[in-house]
Coordinates of N, CA and C in Angstrom, one line a residue:
X75 N 102.9 59.6 147.6 CA 101.6 60.0 148.1 C 101.7 60.0 149.7
X76 N 101.2 61.2 150.2 CA 101.1 61.2 151.7 C 100.2 60.2 152.2
X77 N 100.6 59.8 153.5 CA 99.8 58.6 154.0 C 98.4 58.6 154.1
X78 N 97.7 59.8 154.4 CA 96.3 59.9 154.6 C 95.7 60.6 153.3
X79 N 96.3 60.6 152.2 CA 95.8 61.4 151.1 C 94.6 60.6 150.4
X80 N 93.6 61.4 150.1 CA 92.4 61.0 149.5 C 92.7 60.9 148.0
X81 N 92.1 59.8 147.3 CA 92.2 59.7 145.9 C 90.9 59.2 145.4
X82 N 90.7 59.6 144.0 CA 89.5 59.3 143.3 C 89.8 59.3 141.8
X83 N 88.9 58.7 141.0 CA 89.0 58.7 139.6 C 88.1 59.7 139.1
X84 N 88.5 60.6 138.1 CA 87.6 61.7 137.7 C 87.6 61.7 136.2
X85 N 86.5 62.1 135.6 CA 86.4 62.3 134.1 C 86.9 63.8 133.9
X86 N 88.0 63.9 133.3 CA 88.6 65.4 133.2 C 88.7 65.8 131.8
X87 N 88.7 67.1 131.6 CA 89.0 67.7 130.3 C 89.9 68.9 130.6
X88 N 90.1 69.8 129.6 CA 90.9 71.0 129.8 C 90.1 72.1 129.3
X89 N 90.7 73.3 129.7 CA 90.0 74.6 129.3 C 91.2 75.5 129.0
X90 N 91.0 76.5 128.1 CA 92.1 77.5 127.8 C 92.1 77.5 126.2
X91 N 92.4 78.7 125.7 CA 92.5 78.8 124.3 C 91.1 79.1 123.7
X92 N 90.1 79.2 124.5 CA 88.8 79.6 124.0 C 88.6 81.1 124.2
X93 N 87.4 81.6 124.5 CA 87.1 82.9 124.7 C 88.0 83.6 125.7
X94 N 88.4 83.0 126.8 CA 89.1 83.6 127.8 C 90.6 84.0 127.3
X95 N 90.9 83.3 126.2 CA 92.3 83.6 125.6 C 92.3 85.1 125.1
X96 N 91.2 85.6 124.7 CA 91.0 86.9 124.2 C 90.6 88.0 125.2
X97 N 90.4 87.5 126.4 CA 90.0 88.4 127.4 C 91.0 88.3 128.6
X98 N 92.1 89.0 128.5 CA 93.3 88.8 129.5 C 92.9 89.3 130.9
X99 N 91.8 89.9 131.1 CA 91.3 90.4 132.3 C 90.4 89.4 133.1
X100 N 90.1 88.3 132.4 CA 89.2 87.4 133.0 C 89.8 86.7 134.2
X101 N 89.1 86.6 135.2 CA 89.7 86.0 136.6 C 89.1 84.7 136.9
X102 N 89.7 83.9 137.7 CA 89.3 82.7 138.1 C 88.4 83.0 139.4
X103 N 87.8 81.9 139.9 CA 87.0 82.0 141.2 C 87.8 82.5 142.3
X104 N 89.1 82.1 142.3 CA 90.0 82.5 143.4 C 90.4 84.0 143.3
X105 N 90.1 84.7 142.2 CA 90.4 86.0 142.1 C 91.7 86.3 141.1
X106 N 92.4 85.3 140.9 CA 93.7 85.4 140.0 C 93.3 85.4 138.6
X107 N 94.1 86.0 137.9 CA 93.9 86.0 136.4 C 94.1 84.6 135.9
X108 N 93.2 84.2 134.9 CA 93.4 82.9 134.4 C 94.7 82.8 133.4
X109 N 95.3 81.8 133.6 CA 96.5 81.5 132.8 C 96.4 80.1 132.3
X110 N 96.2 80.1 130.9 CA 95.9 78.6 130.3 C 97.1 77.8 130.4
X111 N 98.4 78.4 130.5 CA 99.6 77.5 130.6 C 100.0 77.2 132.0
X112 N 99.3 77.7 133.0 CA 99.6 77.4 134.4 C 99.2 76.0 134.8
X113 N 99.6 75.6 136.0 CA 99.3 74.2 136.5 C 98.2 74.3 137.4
X114 N 97.1 74.6 136.9 CA 95.8 74.7 137.7 C 94.7 73.9 137.3
X115 N 93.6 74.0 138.1 CA 92.3 73.1 137.7 C 91.2 73.7 138.4
X116 N 90.0 73.3 137.8 CA 88.7 73.7 138.3 C 88.0 72.5 138.9
X117 N 87.4 72.7 140.0 CA 86.6 71.6 140.6 C 85.4 72.2 141.3
X118 N 84.2 71.6 141.3 CA 83.1 72.2 141.9 C 83.1 72.3 143.4
X119 N 83.6 71.4 144.1 CA 83.6 71.4 145.6 C 84.8 71.3 146.4
X120 N 86.0 71.0 145.8 CA 87.3 71.1 146.6 C 87.6 72.5 146.9
X121 N 88.1 72.7 148.1 CA 88.5 74.1 148.5 C 89.5 74.7 147.5
X122 N 89.3 76.0 147.2 CA 90.3 76.7 146.5 C 91.6 76.6 147.1
X123 N 92.7 76.4 146.3 CA 94.0 76.3 146.9 C 94.4 74.8 147.2
X124 N 93.5 73.9 147.1 CA 93.8 72.4 147.2 C 94.9 72.1 146.2
X125 N 95.8 71.2 146.6 CA 96.8 70.8 145.5 C 96.5 69.4 145.2
X126 N 96.5 69.0 144.0 CA 96.2 67.7 143.5 C 97.3 67.1 142.6
X127 N 97.5 65.7 142.7 CA 98.4 65.1 141.8 C 97.4 64.5 140.8
X128 N 97.5 64.9 139.5 CA 96.6 64.2 138.4 C 97.4 63.3 137.6
X129 N 97.0 62.1 137.3 CA 97.8 61.1 136.6 C 96.8 60.6 135.4
X130 N 97.4 60.6 134.2 CA 96.8 60.1 133.0 C 97.8 59.3 132.2
X131 N 97.4 58.0 132.0 CA 98.3 57.1 131.3 C 99.8 57.2 131.7
X132 N 100.0 57.1 133.0 CA 101.3 57.1 133.6 C 102.1 58.4 133.8
X133 N 101.4 59.5 133.3 CA 102.1 60.7 133.4 C 101.4 61.6 134.5
X134 N 102.1 62.3 135.3 CA 101.5 63.0 136.4 C 101.9 64.5 136.4
X135 N 101.1 65.3 137.0 CA 101.3 66.7 137.2 C 100.6 67.1 138.6
X136 N 101.3 68.0 139.3 CA 100.6 68.6 140.4 C 100.0 69.9 140.1
X137 N 98.7 70.1 140.4 CA 97.9 71.3 140.0 C 97.4 71.9 141.3
X138 N 97.0 73.2 141.3 CA 96.3 73.8 142.4 C 94.9 74.2 141.9
X139 N 93.9 73.9 142.7 CA 92.5 74.2 142.4 C 92.3 75.7 142.6
X140 N 92.0 76.5 141.4 CA 91.9 77.9 141.5 C 90.6 78.4 141.0
X141 N 89.7 77.5 140.5 CA 88.5 77.8 139.8 C 87.4 76.8 140.0
X142 N 86.2 77.2 139.8 CA 85.1 76.4 139.9 C 84.6 75.9 138.5
X143 N 84.1 74.7 138.6 CA 83.6 74.0 137.3 C 84.1 72.5 137.3
X144 N 83.9 71.8 136.2 CA 83.0 72.1 135.2 C 81.6 72.0 135.5
X145 N 80.8 72.4 134.5 CA 79.3 72.4 134.7 C 78.9 71.0 134.9
X146 N 77.9 70.8 135.8 CA 77.4 69.4 136.1 C 77.0 68.6 134.9
X147 N 76.2 69.3 133.9 CA 75.7 68.6 132.8 C 76.7 68.1 131.9
X148 N 78.0 68.5 132.0 CA 79.0 67.9 131.1 C 79.5 66.6 131.4
X149 N 79.1 66.0 132.7 CA 79.5 64.7 133.1 C 81.0 64.6 133.5
X150 N 81.7 65.8 133.6 CA 83.1 65.8 134.0 C 83.1 66.4 135.5
X151 N 84.2 66.0 136.2 CA 84.2 66.5 137.5 C 85.5 67.3 137.7
X152 N 86.4 67.4 136.6 CA 87.6 68.2 136.8 C 87.9 68.8 135.5
X153 N 88.3 70.1 135.5 CA 88.8 70.7 134.3 C 90.4 71.2 134.6
X154 N 91.2 70.8 133.7 CA 92.5 71.2 133.9 C 92.9 72.4 133.0
X155 N 93.9 73.1 133.3 CA 94.3 74.2 132.4 C 95.0 73.5 131.1
X156 N 95.1 74.2 130.1 CA 95.8 73.7 129.0 C 97.1 73.2 129.2
X157 N 98.0 74.0 130.0 CA 99.3 73.5 130.4 C 99.4 72.2 131.2
X158 N 98.5 72.0 132.1 CA 98.5 70.8 132.9 C 98.0 69.7 131.9
X159 N 97.0 69.9 131.1 CA 96.5 68.8 130.3 C 97.6 68.4 129.2
X160 N 98.4 69.3 128.8 CA 99.5 69.1 127.8 C 100.5 68.2 128.6
X161 N 100.9 68.6 129.8 CA 102.0 67.8 130.5 C 101.6 66.4 130.7
X162 N 100.3 66.0 130.8 CA 100.0 64.7 131.0 C 99.4 63.9 129.8
X163 N 99.4 64.6 128.6 CA 99.0 64.0 127.3 C 97.5 63.9 127.1
X164 N 96.7 64.8 127.8 CA 95.3 64.7 127.7 C 94.8 65.6 126.5
X165 N 95.5 66.4 125.9 CA 95.2 67.3 124.9 C 94.6 66.5 123.7
X166 N 95.2 65.6 123.2 CA 94.8 64.9 122.0 C 93.5 64.2 122.1
X167 N 93.2 63.6 123.3 CA 91.9 62.9 123.6 C 90.9 63.9 123.9
X168 N 91.2 65.1 124.5 CA 90.2 66.0 124.8 C 89.6 65.9 126.2
X169 N 89.3 64.7 126.5 CA 88.8 64.3 127.9 C 89.2 62.8 128.1
X170 N 89.2 62.4 129.3 CA 89.4 61.2 129.8 C 89.5 60.9 131.3
X171 N 89.6 59.7 131.6 CA 89.8 59.3 133.1 C 91.0 59.6 133.5
X172 N 91.2 60.2 134.7 CA 92.4 60.5 135.4 C 92.3 60.1 136.9
X173 N 93.4 59.8 137.5 CA 93.5 59.4 138.8 C 93.9 60.7 139.6
X174 N 93.1 61.1 140.6 CA 93.4 62.3 141.3 C 93.8 62.0 142.7
X175 N 94.8 62.6 143.2 CA 95.3 62.4 144.6 C 95.3 63.8 145.3
X176 N 94.5 63.9 146.4 CA 94.5 65.2 147.0 C 95.6 65.3 148.0
X177 N 96.6 66.3 147.7 CA 97.8 66.3 148.5 C 97.7 67.3 149.7
X178 N 96.7 68.2 149.6 CA 96.5 69.1 150.7 C 96.4 70.5 150.2
X179 N 96.4 71.4 151.1 CA 96.1 72.8 150.9 C 94.7 73.2 151.0
X180 N 94.4 74.4 150.5 CA 93.0 74.8 150.7 C 92.7 75.1 151.9

């Protein structure tokens, strides 16, 4: 982790495989086409393009914030793409606590 990196714990879930799967022209807040298997995330306030290291039960993945969300009423603060959630083993639980380290970018 970089010396001055910010870290926090987030309640995270994943998205992909729902309605967007059937709409290949659906774009993220950054303007790029949504790829459920990409290593990306959605966050309400971090700048688009910010790189994060997300760790769940000892498994980590580096993702890039390219979308906004999740909705405030969900109680979550981070949504991972299906690919990122699969890489860290979050798929079976559906949601859970993750450690997030802000690496930079944005």
